[in-house]
GROMACS .gro file of C-alpha atoms in nm:
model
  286
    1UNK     CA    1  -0.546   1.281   0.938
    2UNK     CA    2  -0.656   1.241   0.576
    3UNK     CA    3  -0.674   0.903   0.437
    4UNK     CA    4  -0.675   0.886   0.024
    5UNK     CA    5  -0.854   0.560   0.048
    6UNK     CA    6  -1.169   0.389   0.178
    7UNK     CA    7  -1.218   0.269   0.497
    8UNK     CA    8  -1.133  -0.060   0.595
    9UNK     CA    9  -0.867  -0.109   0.384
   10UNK     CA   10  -0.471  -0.146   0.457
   11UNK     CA   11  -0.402   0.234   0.434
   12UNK     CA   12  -0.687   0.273   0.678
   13UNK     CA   13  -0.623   0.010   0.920
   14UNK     CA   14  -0.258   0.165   0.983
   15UNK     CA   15  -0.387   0.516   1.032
   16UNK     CA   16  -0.639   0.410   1.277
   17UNK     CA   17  -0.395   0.225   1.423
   18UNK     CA   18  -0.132   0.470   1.501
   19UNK     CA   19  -0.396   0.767   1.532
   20UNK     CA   20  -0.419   0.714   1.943
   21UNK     CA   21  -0.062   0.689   1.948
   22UNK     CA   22  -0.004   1.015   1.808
   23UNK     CA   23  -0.270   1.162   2.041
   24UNK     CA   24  -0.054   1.019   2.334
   25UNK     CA   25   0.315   1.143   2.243
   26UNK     CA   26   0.216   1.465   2.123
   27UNK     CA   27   0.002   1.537   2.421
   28UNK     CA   28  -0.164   1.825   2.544
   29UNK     CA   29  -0.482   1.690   2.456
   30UNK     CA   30  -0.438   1.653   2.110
   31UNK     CA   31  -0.756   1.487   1.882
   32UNK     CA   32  -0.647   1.261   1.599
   33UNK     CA   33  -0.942   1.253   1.352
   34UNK     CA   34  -0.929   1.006   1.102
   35UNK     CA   35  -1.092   1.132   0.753
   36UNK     CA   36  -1.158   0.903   0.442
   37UNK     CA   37  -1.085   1.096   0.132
   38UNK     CA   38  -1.124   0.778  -0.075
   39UNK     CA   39  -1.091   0.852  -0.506
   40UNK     CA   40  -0.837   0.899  -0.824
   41UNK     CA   41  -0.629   0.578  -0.711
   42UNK     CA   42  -0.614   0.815  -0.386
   43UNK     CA   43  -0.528   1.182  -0.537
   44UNK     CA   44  -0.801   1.354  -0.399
   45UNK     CA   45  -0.687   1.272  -0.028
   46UNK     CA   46  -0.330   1.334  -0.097
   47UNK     CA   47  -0.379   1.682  -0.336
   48UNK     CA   48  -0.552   1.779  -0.024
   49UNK     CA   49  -0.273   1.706   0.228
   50UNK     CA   50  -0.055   1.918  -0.025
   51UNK     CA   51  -0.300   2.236  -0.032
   52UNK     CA   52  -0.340   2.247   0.313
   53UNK     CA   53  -0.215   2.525   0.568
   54UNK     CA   54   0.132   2.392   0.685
   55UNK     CA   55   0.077   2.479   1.039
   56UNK     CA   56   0.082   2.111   1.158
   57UNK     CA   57  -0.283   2.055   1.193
   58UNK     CA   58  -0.349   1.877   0.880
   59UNK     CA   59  -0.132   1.562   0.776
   60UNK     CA   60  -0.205   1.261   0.535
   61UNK     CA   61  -0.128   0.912   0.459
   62UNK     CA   62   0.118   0.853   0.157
   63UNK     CA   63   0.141   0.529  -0.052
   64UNK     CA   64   0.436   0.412  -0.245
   65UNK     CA   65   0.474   0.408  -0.555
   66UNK     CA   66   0.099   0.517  -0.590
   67UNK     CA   67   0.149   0.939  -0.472
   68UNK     CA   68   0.416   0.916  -0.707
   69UNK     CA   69   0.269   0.725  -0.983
   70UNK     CA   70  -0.013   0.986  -0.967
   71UNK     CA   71   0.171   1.252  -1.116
   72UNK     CA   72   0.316   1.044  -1.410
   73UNK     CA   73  -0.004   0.903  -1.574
   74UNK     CA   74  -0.213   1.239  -1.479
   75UNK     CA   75  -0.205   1.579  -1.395
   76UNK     CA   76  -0.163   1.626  -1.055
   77UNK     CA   77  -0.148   1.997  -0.838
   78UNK     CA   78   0.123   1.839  -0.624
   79UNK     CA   79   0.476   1.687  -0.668
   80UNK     CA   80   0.784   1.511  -0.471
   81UNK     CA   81   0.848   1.887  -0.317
   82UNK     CA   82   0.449   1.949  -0.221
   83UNK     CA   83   0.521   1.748   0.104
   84UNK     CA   84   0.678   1.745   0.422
   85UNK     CA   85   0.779   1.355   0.510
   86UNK     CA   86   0.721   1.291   0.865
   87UNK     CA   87   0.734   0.849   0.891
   88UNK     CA   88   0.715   0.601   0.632
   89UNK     CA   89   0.541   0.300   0.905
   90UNK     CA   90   0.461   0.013   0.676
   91UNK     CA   91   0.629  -0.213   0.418
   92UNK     CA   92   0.348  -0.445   0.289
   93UNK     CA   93   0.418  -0.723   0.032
   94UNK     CA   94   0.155  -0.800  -0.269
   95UNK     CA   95   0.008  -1.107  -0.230
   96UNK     CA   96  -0.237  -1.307  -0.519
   97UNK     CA   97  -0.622  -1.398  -0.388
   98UNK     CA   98  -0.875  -1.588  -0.524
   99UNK     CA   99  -1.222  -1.661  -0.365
  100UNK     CA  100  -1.272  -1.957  -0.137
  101UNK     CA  101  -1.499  -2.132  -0.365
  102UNK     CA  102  -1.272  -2.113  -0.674
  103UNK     CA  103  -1.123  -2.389  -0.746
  104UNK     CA  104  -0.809  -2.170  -0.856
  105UNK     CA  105  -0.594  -2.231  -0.590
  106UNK     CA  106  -0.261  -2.241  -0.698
  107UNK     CA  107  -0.005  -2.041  -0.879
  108UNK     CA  108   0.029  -2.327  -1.137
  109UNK     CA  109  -0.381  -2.323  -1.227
  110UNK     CA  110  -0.396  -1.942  -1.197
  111UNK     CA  111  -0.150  -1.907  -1.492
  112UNK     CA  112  -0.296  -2.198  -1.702
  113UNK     CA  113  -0.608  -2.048  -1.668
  114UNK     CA  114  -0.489  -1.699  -1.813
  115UNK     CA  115  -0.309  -1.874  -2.080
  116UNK     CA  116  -0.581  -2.092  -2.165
  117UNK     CA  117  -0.801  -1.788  -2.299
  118UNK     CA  118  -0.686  -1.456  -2.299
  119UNK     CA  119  -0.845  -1.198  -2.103
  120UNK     CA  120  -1.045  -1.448  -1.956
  121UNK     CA  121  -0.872  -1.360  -1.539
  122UNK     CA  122  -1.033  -1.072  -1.438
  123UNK     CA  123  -0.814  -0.914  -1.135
  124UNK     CA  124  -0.948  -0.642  -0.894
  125UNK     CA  125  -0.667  -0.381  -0.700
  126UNK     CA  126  -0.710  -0.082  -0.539
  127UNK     CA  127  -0.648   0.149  -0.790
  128UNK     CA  128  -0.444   0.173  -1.091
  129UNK     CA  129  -0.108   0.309  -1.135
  130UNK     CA  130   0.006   0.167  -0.766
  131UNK     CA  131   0.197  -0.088  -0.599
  132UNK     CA  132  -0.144  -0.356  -0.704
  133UNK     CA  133  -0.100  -0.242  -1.081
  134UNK     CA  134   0.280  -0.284  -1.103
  135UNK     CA  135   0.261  -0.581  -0.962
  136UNK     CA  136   0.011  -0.693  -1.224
  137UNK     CA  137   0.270  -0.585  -1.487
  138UNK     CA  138   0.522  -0.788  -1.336
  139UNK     CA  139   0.320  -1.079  -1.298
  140UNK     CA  140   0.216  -1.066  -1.643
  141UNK     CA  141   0.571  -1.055  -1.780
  142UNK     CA  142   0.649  -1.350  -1.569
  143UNK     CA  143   0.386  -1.575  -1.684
  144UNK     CA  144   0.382  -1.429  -2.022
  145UNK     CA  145   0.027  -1.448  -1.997
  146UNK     CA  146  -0.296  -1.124  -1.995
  147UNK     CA  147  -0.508  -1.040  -1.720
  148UNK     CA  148  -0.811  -0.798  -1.716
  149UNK     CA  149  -0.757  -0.517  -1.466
  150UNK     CA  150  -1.056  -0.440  -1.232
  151UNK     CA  151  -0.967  -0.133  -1.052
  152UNK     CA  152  -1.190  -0.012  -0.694
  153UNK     CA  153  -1.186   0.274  -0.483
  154UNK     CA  154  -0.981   0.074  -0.228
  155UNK     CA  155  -0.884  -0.263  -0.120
  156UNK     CA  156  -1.176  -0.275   0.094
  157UNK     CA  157  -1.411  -0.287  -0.211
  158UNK     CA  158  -1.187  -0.519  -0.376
  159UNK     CA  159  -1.165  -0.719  -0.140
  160UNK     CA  160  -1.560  -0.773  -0.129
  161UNK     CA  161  -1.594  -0.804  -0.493
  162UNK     CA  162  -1.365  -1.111  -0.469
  163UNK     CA  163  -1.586  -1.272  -0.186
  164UNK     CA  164  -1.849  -1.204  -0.384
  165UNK     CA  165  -1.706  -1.414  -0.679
  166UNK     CA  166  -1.716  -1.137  -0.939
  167UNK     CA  167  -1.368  -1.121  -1.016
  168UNK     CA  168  -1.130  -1.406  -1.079
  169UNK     CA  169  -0.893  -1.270  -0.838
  170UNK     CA  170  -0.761  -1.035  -0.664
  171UNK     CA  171  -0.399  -0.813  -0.595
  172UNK     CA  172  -0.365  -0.666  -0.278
  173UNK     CA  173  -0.128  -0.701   0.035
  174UNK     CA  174  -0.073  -0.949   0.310
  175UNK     CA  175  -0.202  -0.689   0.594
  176UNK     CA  176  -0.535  -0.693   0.419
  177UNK     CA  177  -0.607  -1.114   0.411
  178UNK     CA  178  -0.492  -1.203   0.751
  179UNK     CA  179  -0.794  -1.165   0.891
  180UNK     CA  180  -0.971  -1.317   0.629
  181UNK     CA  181  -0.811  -1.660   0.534
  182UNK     CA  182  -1.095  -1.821   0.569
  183UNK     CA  183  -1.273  -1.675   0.299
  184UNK     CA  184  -0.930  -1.661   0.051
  185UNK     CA  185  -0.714  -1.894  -0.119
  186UNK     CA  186  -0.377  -1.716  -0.098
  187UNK     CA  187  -0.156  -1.809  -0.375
  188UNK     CA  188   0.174  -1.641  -0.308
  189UNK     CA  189   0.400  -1.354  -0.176
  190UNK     CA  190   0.559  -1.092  -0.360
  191UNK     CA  191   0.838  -1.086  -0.090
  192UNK     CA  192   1.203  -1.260  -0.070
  193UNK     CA  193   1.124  -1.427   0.263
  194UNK     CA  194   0.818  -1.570   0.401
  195UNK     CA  195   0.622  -1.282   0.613
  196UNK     CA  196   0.616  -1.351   0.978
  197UNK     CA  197   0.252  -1.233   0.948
  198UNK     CA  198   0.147  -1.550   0.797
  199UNK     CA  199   0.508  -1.762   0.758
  200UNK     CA  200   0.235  -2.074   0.620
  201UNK     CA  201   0.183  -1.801   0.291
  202UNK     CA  202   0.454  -1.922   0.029
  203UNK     CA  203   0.714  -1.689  -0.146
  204UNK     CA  204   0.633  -1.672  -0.551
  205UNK     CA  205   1.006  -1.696  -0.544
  206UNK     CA  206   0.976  -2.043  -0.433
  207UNK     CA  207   0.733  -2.184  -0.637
  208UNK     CA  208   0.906  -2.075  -0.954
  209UNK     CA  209   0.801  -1.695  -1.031
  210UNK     CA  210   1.073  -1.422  -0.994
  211UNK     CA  211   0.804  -1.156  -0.817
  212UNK     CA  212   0.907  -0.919  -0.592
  213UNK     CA  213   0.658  -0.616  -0.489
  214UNK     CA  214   0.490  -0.433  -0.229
  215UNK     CA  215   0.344  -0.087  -0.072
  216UNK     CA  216   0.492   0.171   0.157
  217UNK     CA  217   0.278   0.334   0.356
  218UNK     CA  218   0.328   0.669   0.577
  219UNK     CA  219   0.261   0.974   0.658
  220UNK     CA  220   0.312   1.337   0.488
  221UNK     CA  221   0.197   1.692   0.576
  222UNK     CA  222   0.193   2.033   0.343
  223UNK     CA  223   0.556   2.173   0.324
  224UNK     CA  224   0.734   2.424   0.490
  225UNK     CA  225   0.635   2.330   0.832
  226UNK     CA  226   0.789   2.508   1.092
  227UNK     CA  227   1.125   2.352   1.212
  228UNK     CA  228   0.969   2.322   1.569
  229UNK     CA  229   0.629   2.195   1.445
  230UNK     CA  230   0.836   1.896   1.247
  231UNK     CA  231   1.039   1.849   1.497
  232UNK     CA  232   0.740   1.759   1.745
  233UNK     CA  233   0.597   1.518   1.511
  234UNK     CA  234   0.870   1.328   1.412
  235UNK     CA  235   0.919   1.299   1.749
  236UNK     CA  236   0.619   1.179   1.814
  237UNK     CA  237   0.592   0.930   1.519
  238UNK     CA  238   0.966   0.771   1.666
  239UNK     CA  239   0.771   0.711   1.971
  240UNK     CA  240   0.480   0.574   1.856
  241UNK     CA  241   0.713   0.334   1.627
  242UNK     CA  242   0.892   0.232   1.998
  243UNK     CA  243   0.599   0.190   2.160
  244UNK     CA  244   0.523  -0.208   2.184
  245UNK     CA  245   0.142  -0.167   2.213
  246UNK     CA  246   0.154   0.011   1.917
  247UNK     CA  247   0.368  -0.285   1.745
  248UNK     CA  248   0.156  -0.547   1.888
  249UNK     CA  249  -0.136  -0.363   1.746
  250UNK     CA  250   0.022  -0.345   1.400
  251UNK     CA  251   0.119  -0.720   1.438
  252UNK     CA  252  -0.263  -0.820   1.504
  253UNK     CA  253  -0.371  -0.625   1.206
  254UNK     CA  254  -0.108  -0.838   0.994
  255UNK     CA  255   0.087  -0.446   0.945
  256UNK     CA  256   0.480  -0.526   0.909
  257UNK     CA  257   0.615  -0.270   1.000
  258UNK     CA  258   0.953  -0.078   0.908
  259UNK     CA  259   1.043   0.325   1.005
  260UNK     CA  260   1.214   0.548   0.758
  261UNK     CA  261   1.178   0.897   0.939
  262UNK     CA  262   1.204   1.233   0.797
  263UNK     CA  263   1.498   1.290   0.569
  264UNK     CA  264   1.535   0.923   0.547
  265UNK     CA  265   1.171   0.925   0.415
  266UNK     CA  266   1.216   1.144   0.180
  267UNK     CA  267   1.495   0.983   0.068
  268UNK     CA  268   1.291   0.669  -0.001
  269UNK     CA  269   1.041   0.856  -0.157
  270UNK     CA  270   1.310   1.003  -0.429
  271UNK     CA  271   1.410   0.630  -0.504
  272UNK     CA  272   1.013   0.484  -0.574
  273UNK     CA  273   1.013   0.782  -0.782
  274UNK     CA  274   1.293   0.694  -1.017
  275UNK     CA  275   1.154   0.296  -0.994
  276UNK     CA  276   0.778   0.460  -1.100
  277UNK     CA  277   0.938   0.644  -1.357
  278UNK     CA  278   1.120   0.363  -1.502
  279UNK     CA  279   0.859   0.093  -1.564
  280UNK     CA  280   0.629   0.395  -1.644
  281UNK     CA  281   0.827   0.412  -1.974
  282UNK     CA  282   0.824   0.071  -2.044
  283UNK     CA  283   0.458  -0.001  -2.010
  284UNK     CA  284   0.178   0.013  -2.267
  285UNK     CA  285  -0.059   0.176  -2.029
  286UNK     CA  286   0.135   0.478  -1.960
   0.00000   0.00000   0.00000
C-alpha cells in the first residue's frame, strides 16, 4: 500500500488504519505493508501506483483534488484513466491553526494581522496545488487579504513547523489536530456543519467567512485489473467500511468517514476534476 505522503500525517493515519482491515476481509493470509512514498505534493507515490503491474498486489492512497491537481500545474506520467478506483474512505474538512503561544487566536485577529502588512502571515500546508492550497485561495478572496505559502512534504512536517513557531499558521484538516489541541489554537472549519470530531471547533460559516473546503482521501490501484481481482477488493474495502472497529478506529483518529465505492468513486473523482480545473484557470499561480 503506497502512501504519497509522510508518515504521520492524515493520509497516513487512514491507511494504517484500514491496512489490518484489509488483511482480515481479504484473507488467506494476506500482508498489508504500508510504504511512505512521501514528495511532489505526493506524485511520486501516486505515479508509482499508476506504473505498477495491475495484478492486485500493488494499490495506493489517492487525495482529492491533489492527484488531480498534479497533472494540471505539471507534467505528470498518469491521468484520470491511469487508475482503477477501489474506495474513496475519508471526507476531511480544512481547518485554520495557529501555535499555542500565538496570541492569534481568532479568525477576526488572523485577518487583521494579514491586512495589517502584507505578506507578513506565513502559512504552512502539505503541499501545493491540493485541498490546503485551494483553500488558501479561497481564504484569501474572502478576506481580501495575502498570505505567504509555506509548502512541506506532508502535514506531519507542517504540523511541527507550526509547534515550533516558525510559521504564522497553518492549513490542514480536522483529522490531523484532534489529537493535538493542546498545542493549537483552532480558528475555524471549512465545513457547513460543525464536525462531530470536535463539535466545540466553530464553522467559518458562522463567524462570518463563506469557506467551504476539504480532502478526499482513498484508495486506487493500476488499471485494468482483472474483473475478479476488483471485485475481491471492493469487496473487501465495503467490509472494512461496515466493520465498527474499523469506524471506531477512524473516529479515535478524528477520520470522518464517508464511502464512495468503485464506479461511484470514480465518479467523484471526474467531478474534483472539473472543480480543479476550474479555479486552476482562475488563479495566478497556475
Amino acid at each position: 500500500m503506497i502512501v504519497g505522503f509522510a508518515a504521520g500525517g492524515g493520509t497516513d493515519v487512514m491507511a494504517r488504519n484500514i491496512a489490518p482491515y484489509l488483511e482480515k476481509y481479504l484473507g488467506n493470509g494476506v500482508s498489508v505493508v504500508v510504504k511512505n512514498m512521501p514528495g511532489a505534493s505526493g506524485q511520486i507515490g501516486i505515479t508509482a501506483v499508476a506504473e505498477a503491474d495491475p495484478d492486485g498486489y500493488t494499490i495506493g492512497t489517492y487525495n482529492l483534488p491533489g492527484a488531480m491537481a498534479r497533472t494540471l500545474d505539471r507534467n505528470a506520467d498518469y491521468d484520470a484513466d491511469s487508475f482503477t478506483y477501489l474506495a474513496n474512505i475519508v471526507n476531511d474538512p480544512n481547518v485554520i491553526v495557529t501555535p499555542k503561544s500565538s496570541d492569534i487566536d481568532t479568525m477576526d485577529k488572523l485577518v487583521e494581522a494579514a491586512k495589517a502588512r502584507s505578506g507578513a502571515v506565513t502559512v504552512a500546508m502539505s503541499s501545493l496545488g491540493g485541498d490546503d492550497h485551494f483553500f488558501l485561495q479561497k481564504l484569501s478572496s474572502a478576506t481580501d487579504a495575502d498570505y505567504i505559502t509555506v509548502p512541506f512534504s506532508g502535514s506531519a512536517p507542517a504540523r511541527s513547523a507550526l509547534m515550533g513557531g516558525h510559521v504564522t499558521m497553518g492549513i490542514i484538516n480536522v483529522s490531523e489536530v484532534v489529537n493535538f489541541r493542546d498545542e493549537l489554537n483552532v480558528l475555524g472549519i471549512a465545513s457547513k456543519e460543525r464536525s462531530s470530531m470536535a463539535e466545540d471547533i466553530p464553522t467559518f460559516q458562522e463567524q462570518g467567512y463563506d469557506l467551504v473546503n476539504g480532502a478526499l482521501r482513498g484508495f486506487v490501484a493500476p488499471a485494468g485489473l482483472p474483473e475478479d481481482v476488483e471485485s475481491k477488493l471492493l469487496a473487501a474495502f465495503q467490509q472494512t467500511y461496515d466493520d465498527p472497529d474499523f469506524q471506531t478506529a477512524m473516529r479515535k483518529s478524528g477520520n470522518p468517514t464517508e464511502l464512495a465505492l468503485g464506479d461511484d468513486f470514480e465518479a467523484l473523482n471526474a467531478e474534483q476534476l472539473e472543480l480543479a480545473k476550474q479555479i486552476w484557470e482562475t488563479q495566478p499561480w497556475k
